[in-house]
Amino acid sequence: MAEESVETNPTRAPRRLKGHKAMATCCIASTHRPGLIASSDEDGRVCWFDMRSKDVLYTMDVAQNPISSLCFKQGNEDILYMSSENEVKVFDVHMLASWKPLESYNYNKEEINQITCNSKSSFIAAADDGGDIKIIDIRQKCLYKTLRAAHESICSSVQFLPWRPWEVITGGLDSKLIMWDFSKGKPFKVMDLGKSDPENSSGAPQCFNPAFVHAIAVPEVDMLDKVDKICVVARGDGVVDVINIESEFEVAKSRASSKPKKGGQPKSTKPENQDQDRRTRLRLDYTSGGHTAAVSCVAFSKFGEKGKYIISGGNDKAVKAWNWSRYFEADQTCDNNDLLHLNIDLSRKVNWLCTTPTDSDNLVVCDTSKVVKVYTVA
């Protein structure tokens, strides 16, 4: 297969969105109103931008401390959730006069790192520095469950699994990826990414940083017909992991069933299809043209064929677009070196990024400045 050329630093300069008073921390893009973007900063401000206009639409000064995370209510993007310190606030974007929150939740004891809303718009999850995850029932407006005693350090990221309605996946600075049944409040699978990786055939370390989980991403509901049930992990050692979660479940089940019962004979543990087993995970690292420092964020592309690209940003001042799905296609023989589609070198480290469902101005980047940049990925 001919190797696909990698575009580096598109000649078109990025759009610069101004309105923040301090370093931008997070950004989200509307799905139902393409071109509408919300971003937050360290001074507690939320800025709203419309790509059809060059100026900020309006600003919300809604917190005294940095805003760590933003998310829309699924199916109703008029409702915005934001986290600051240990508090989650809920706003109606039509109430421009006062910006008073509709609700406020203070269930977390430590600083919240990420919030997310499930696809049924019934729960919010809030992951905090203490390693706890609070599941908030937003219909009953009360705490539903606390997930704890699994992460040994900061819980940095949380996502609901849209194809498993009672499950969430979390990542932390203990290098663990944990699957939870939040109806029971218990973990049922723990993956320690800090252990030696048998697929790292080079034997050389990616970089000196540990494999902390800084961010995770899962496909949205409308991507599942074309995208596998996967989880993408942004790691502190510069690796982007793409893990087929359902295949991991099957492997775990087969290992459990292979254990001999008392007085019985062990079953064969040889995989029926070694190539299929090997392709349950994809490791995107510096040998594939990947990051050379910690990866801070990951996202799926919402533009074009949804989910075709994984976008990653890192402390190496780079953003990369990966055509990851080619690796898992049965009729493809490409290796990891064929998967990097685009590399953008920046002047600052990346705090967060998101994508929009538009043909241009479809990659939004919050770096360590107060100006939000917008690029076009074709």
XYZ file of C-alpha atoms in Angstrom:
378
model
C 0.000 0.000 0.000
C 1.328 3.428 -0.877
C 2.104 5.538 2.135
C -0.210 8.532 2.605
C 1.610 11.852 2.775
C 1.383 13.765 6.035
C 0.568 17.456 5.891
C 2.476 19.543 8.412
C 1.428 23.040 9.448
C -1.308 24.013 6.966
C -0.428 27.265 5.216
C -3.683 28.895 6.293
C -3.180 30.756 9.570
C -5.611 29.788 12.329
C -8.543 31.962 13.278
C -7.939 33.689 16.592
C -10.922 33.952 18.935
C -10.517 36.680 21.554
C -12.622 37.302 24.645
C -10.882 35.560 27.515
C -9.075 37.431 30.281
C -6.855 34.490 31.242
C -5.544 31.170 29.911
C -8.202 29.142 28.075
C -8.862 25.811 29.775
C -11.617 23.996 27.881
C -13.793 24.172 24.762
C -16.890 22.435 23.409
C -18.666 22.704 20.056
C -22.364 22.526 19.327
C -23.564 19.582 17.274
C -27.003 20.957 16.421
C -25.835 24.523 15.710
C -22.652 24.081 13.660
C -20.133 26.849 14.236
C -21.228 27.651 17.793
C -18.401 27.206 20.308
C -18.123 27.709 24.061
C -14.773 28.025 25.825
C -13.691 28.657 29.405
C -10.698 30.121 31.206
C -8.825 30.348 34.497
C -10.685 33.495 35.577
C -14.092 31.807 35.610
C -15.303 33.189 32.285
C -17.180 31.358 29.516
C -17.011 32.846 26.016
C -19.449 32.048 23.213
C -18.279 32.285 19.613
C -20.053 31.880 16.272
C -17.754 31.029 13.376
C -19.902 33.234 11.120
C -18.751 36.268 13.106
C -15.253 37.419 13.998
C -16.193 38.786 17.426
C -17.211 37.051 20.627
C -21.008 36.688 20.846
C -21.187 37.117 24.618
C -19.334 36.287 27.787
C -20.376 34.766 31.121
C -18.405 35.524 34.264
C -19.785 32.670 36.320
C -17.023 31.571 38.723
C -14.341 33.057 40.951
C -11.902 30.232 40.162
C -10.721 28.407 37.032
C -13.364 26.523 35.055
C -12.069 22.996 34.574
C -14.712 21.480 32.307
C -17.748 22.218 30.145
C -20.434 20.023 28.599
C -23.831 20.386 26.979
C -26.915 18.499 28.045
C -27.347 15.712 25.518
C -30.257 16.515 23.206
C -30.695 20.035 24.602
C -27.721 22.281 24.001
C -29.529 25.225 25.567
C -28.427 23.725 28.887
C -24.739 24.104 29.758
C -22.897 22.390 32.627
C -19.630 23.747 33.975
C -17.315 22.769 36.827
C -15.153 24.990 38.983
C -13.336 23.854 42.121
C -15.653 21.185 43.650
C -18.898 22.588 42.215
C -21.031 21.817 39.162
C -23.261 24.632 37.900
C -26.123 24.423 35.385
C -27.066 27.319 33.079
C -29.754 28.041 30.524
C -28.075 29.859 27.636
C -31.249 31.869 26.947
C -31.073 33.559 30.357
C -28.565 36.195 29.305
C -29.677 38.893 31.708
C -28.442 37.435 34.968
C -26.447 34.247 34.281
C -27.722 32.849 37.536
C -27.363 29.050 37.631
C -30.488 26.932 37.393
C -28.892 24.415 39.740
C -25.665 23.963 41.649
C -24.212 20.680 42.922
C -21.500 20.459 45.585
C -21.160 16.709 46.061
C -17.450 16.427 45.238
C -15.057 16.975 48.130
C -12.054 17.697 45.930
C -11.481 19.785 42.805
C -13.356 18.475 39.759
C -11.302 17.688 36.652
C -14.017 16.692 34.177
C -17.776 16.488 33.898
C -19.820 14.654 31.260
C -23.499 14.021 30.541
C -24.849 10.627 29.479
C -26.674 10.086 26.186
C -30.081 9.798 27.910
C -29.601 13.195 29.617
C -30.334 11.624 32.983
C -26.933 11.640 34.722
C -23.853 13.813 35.087
C -20.509 12.316 36.131
C -17.903 14.463 37.901
C -14.340 13.132 38.403
C -12.168 14.772 41.059
C -8.678 15.057 42.543
C -9.520 12.640 45.349
C -10.069 9.816 42.858
C -13.844 9.854 43.365
C -16.511 10.047 40.678
C -19.889 11.488 41.632
C -22.866 10.339 39.566
C -25.556 13.026 39.777
C -29.186 12.332 38.862
C -30.093 15.515 36.979
C -33.773 14.658 36.753
C -34.188 14.088 40.479
C -31.497 16.724 41.205
C -29.662 14.589 43.732
C -26.570 12.431 44.190
C -27.138 8.974 42.716
C -23.863 7.132 43.460
C -20.277 7.733 44.505
C -17.626 5.647 42.732
C -14.536 5.365 44.890
C -11.742 3.167 46.279
C -10.442 2.132 42.866
C -8.243 5.006 41.712
C -5.166 5.481 43.887
C -4.611 9.053 42.740
C -6.346 11.884 40.878
C -9.208 10.842 38.600
C -8.583 13.037 35.573
C -11.227 11.915 33.100
C -14.629 10.229 32.877
C -16.953 9.199 30.053
C -20.259 7.361 29.887
C -20.374 4.437 27.455
C -23.326 5.139 25.128
C -23.713 1.474 24.193
C -23.710 0.326 27.843
C -26.246 2.595 29.596
C -25.172 1.808 33.179
C -21.427 1.948 32.704
C -18.741 4.616 32.811
C -15.033 4.493 32.103
C -12.530 6.572 34.069
C -8.826 7.330 33.841
C -6.430 8.640 36.434
C -2.933 9.680 37.369
C -2.425 6.193 38.792
C -2.161 5.082 35.131
C -5.367 3.066 35.477
C -8.319 2.799 33.145
C -11.355 1.548 35.092
C -14.757 0.329 33.954
C -17.634 0.807 36.400
C -21.215 -0.368 36.733
C -22.465 2.858 38.278
C -25.858 1.359 39.156
C -23.988 -0.838 41.641
C -21.226 1.657 42.375
C -18.544 -0.952 41.702
C -15.670 -1.376 39.221
C -15.661 -4.552 37.145
C -12.508 -4.143 35.054
C -9.217 -2.395 35.807
C -6.498 -1.898 33.192
C -3.104 -0.781 34.496
C -1.425 1.089 31.642
C 1.661 1.588 33.785
C 2.665 -2.056 33.456
C 5.092 -3.056 30.737
C 3.442 -3.048 27.320
C 4.069 -6.284 25.399
C 3.178 -4.514 22.158
C 5.986 -1.984 22.610
C 8.364 -4.086 20.590
C 11.128 -1.487 20.503
C 11.709 -1.962 24.208
C 12.597 1.722 24.526
C 10.562 4.007 26.748
C 8.294 6.507 25.013
C 9.541 9.331 27.235
C 10.469 9.742 30.867
C 6.940 10.506 32.045
C 4.706 7.789 33.529
C 1.699 6.480 31.588
C -0.722 8.734 33.465
C -4.188 8.936 31.904
C -4.792 12.614 31.173
C -7.923 12.261 29.044
C -10.168 9.664 27.445
C -12.690 9.801 24.600
C -15.391 7.414 23.424
C -17.546 7.589 20.262
C -20.829 9.463 20.380
C -24.076 7.596 19.749
C -24.340 8.663 16.108
C -20.810 7.371 15.401
C -21.393 3.806 16.583
C -22.713 2.496 13.250
C -19.302 3.173 11.658
C -16.925 3.265 14.615
C -15.986 0.329 16.821
C -16.845 0.408 20.516
C -13.504 1.823 21.494
C -11.868 4.081 24.037
C -9.064 6.501 23.158
C -6.573 7.318 25.902
C -4.239 10.325 26.142
C -1.229 9.191 28.150
C 1.463 11.036 30.043
C 4.227 9.110 28.277
C 3.223 10.540 24.896
C 1.211 7.525 23.724
C -2.312 7.629 22.307
C -3.944 4.254 22.989
C -6.934 3.057 20.972
C -8.564 0.169 22.829
C -11.429 -1.949 21.534
C -13.366 -2.251 24.776
C -15.712 -5.041 23.716
C -12.763 -7.145 22.534
C -11.098 -6.559 25.898
C -14.247 -7.867 27.573
C -14.158 -11.003 25.442
C -10.480 -11.579 26.204
C -11.159 -11.173 29.926
C -14.075 -13.610 29.741
C -12.053 -16.188 27.817
C -9.233 -15.989 30.333
C -11.691 -16.435 33.167
C -13.312 -19.444 31.464
C -9.902 -20.984 30.787
C -9.165 -21.283 34.490
C -9.633 -24.945 35.529
C -12.377 -25.801 37.926
C -11.460 -27.866 40.942
C -10.485 -31.315 39.718
C -10.835 -30.289 36.063
C -8.413 -29.778 33.197
C -7.421 -26.314 32.037
C -8.764 -25.189 28.689
C -6.429 -24.121 25.922
C -5.583 -20.418 26.095
C -4.291 -20.234 22.527
C -6.243 -17.583 20.642
C -8.269 -18.825 17.687
C -7.231 -15.833 15.608
C -3.979 -14.285 16.738
C -4.186 -11.409 14.254
C -7.662 -10.490 15.457
C -6.462 -10.564 19.064
C -3.483 -8.396 18.172
C -5.736 -5.740 16.635
C -7.812 -5.155 19.738
C -5.384 -2.334 20.565
C -3.593 0.333 18.610
C -0.628 2.202 20.025
C 0.156 5.575 18.425
C 3.540 6.766 19.663
C 6.632 8.645 18.507
C 7.652 5.780 16.196
C 4.436 6.477 14.239
C 5.100 10.225 14.079
C 3.299 10.785 17.380
C 3.864 12.950 20.416
C 7.220 13.348 22.155
C 5.754 14.597 25.451
C 2.589 14.026 27.479
C -0.690 13.904 25.519
C -3.170 16.222 27.222
C -6.372 15.616 25.240
C -8.023 13.477 22.588
C -11.233 13.788 20.569
C -13.061 12.174 17.665
C -13.662 14.176 14.500
C -17.235 15.410 14.046
C -16.591 16.734 10.531
C -16.953 14.736 7.312
C -17.271 11.033 8.061
C -17.826 11.208 11.808
C -15.180 9.458 13.868
C -12.816 8.901 10.935
C -10.026 10.793 12.680
C -8.738 10.874 16.221
C -7.343 14.298 17.122
C -4.705 14.514 19.853
C -2.935 17.459 21.458
C 0.049 17.477 23.765
C 2.688 19.195 25.829
C 5.041 18.940 22.847
C 3.113 21.880 21.353
C 1.629 19.693 18.626
C -1.807 18.628 17.411
C -2.115 15.462 15.344
C -4.946 13.944 13.295
C -4.867 10.148 13.030
C -6.710 8.104 10.389
C -6.961 5.365 12.986
C -9.758 3.241 11.489
C -7.518 2.005 8.655
C -5.660 -0.118 11.188
C -8.760 -2.080 12.202
C -10.117 -2.634 8.692
C -9.815 -6.329 7.876
C -8.800 -5.785 4.230
C -6.065 -3.286 5.045
C -2.403 -4.156 5.533
C -1.201 -0.753 6.727
C 0.963 -0.390 9.787
C 1.110 2.392 12.356
C 3.373 4.525 10.177
C 0.536 4.995 7.656
C -1.961 6.449 10.125
C -0.792 10.028 10.792
C -2.890 12.300 8.550
C -1.969 15.769 9.777
C 0.534 17.397 12.112
C 0.175 20.976 13.353
C 3.061 22.552 15.261
C 1.994 25.215 17.746
C 3.865 27.772 19.814
C 2.338 26.639 23.127
C 1.253 23.499 24.958
C -2.288 22.257 24.384
C -4.801 22.371 27.233
C -7.864 21.096 25.369
C -9.360 20.706 21.918
C -12.638 19.820 20.236
C -13.997 19.416 16.715
C -17.031 20.863 14.930
C -19.381 19.304 12.324
C -18.338 21.757 9.591
C -16.126 21.447 6.496
C -13.873 24.328 7.557
C -12.907 25.902 10.879
C -13.512 22.466 12.385
C -10.701 22.080 14.938
C -10.764 24.292 18.035
C -7.660 24.431 20.260
C -7.199 25.915 23.722
C -3.495 26.322 24.400
C -1.787 27.982 27.364
C -2.699 31.461 26.063
C -5.954 33.393 26.381
C -6.608 33.243 22.621
C -8.538 30.262 21.235
C -7.270 29.047 17.844
C -9.381 27.462 15.097
C -7.896 25.325 12.318
C -9.282 23.496 9.303
C -8.706 19.756 8.886
C -9.503 18.518 5.381
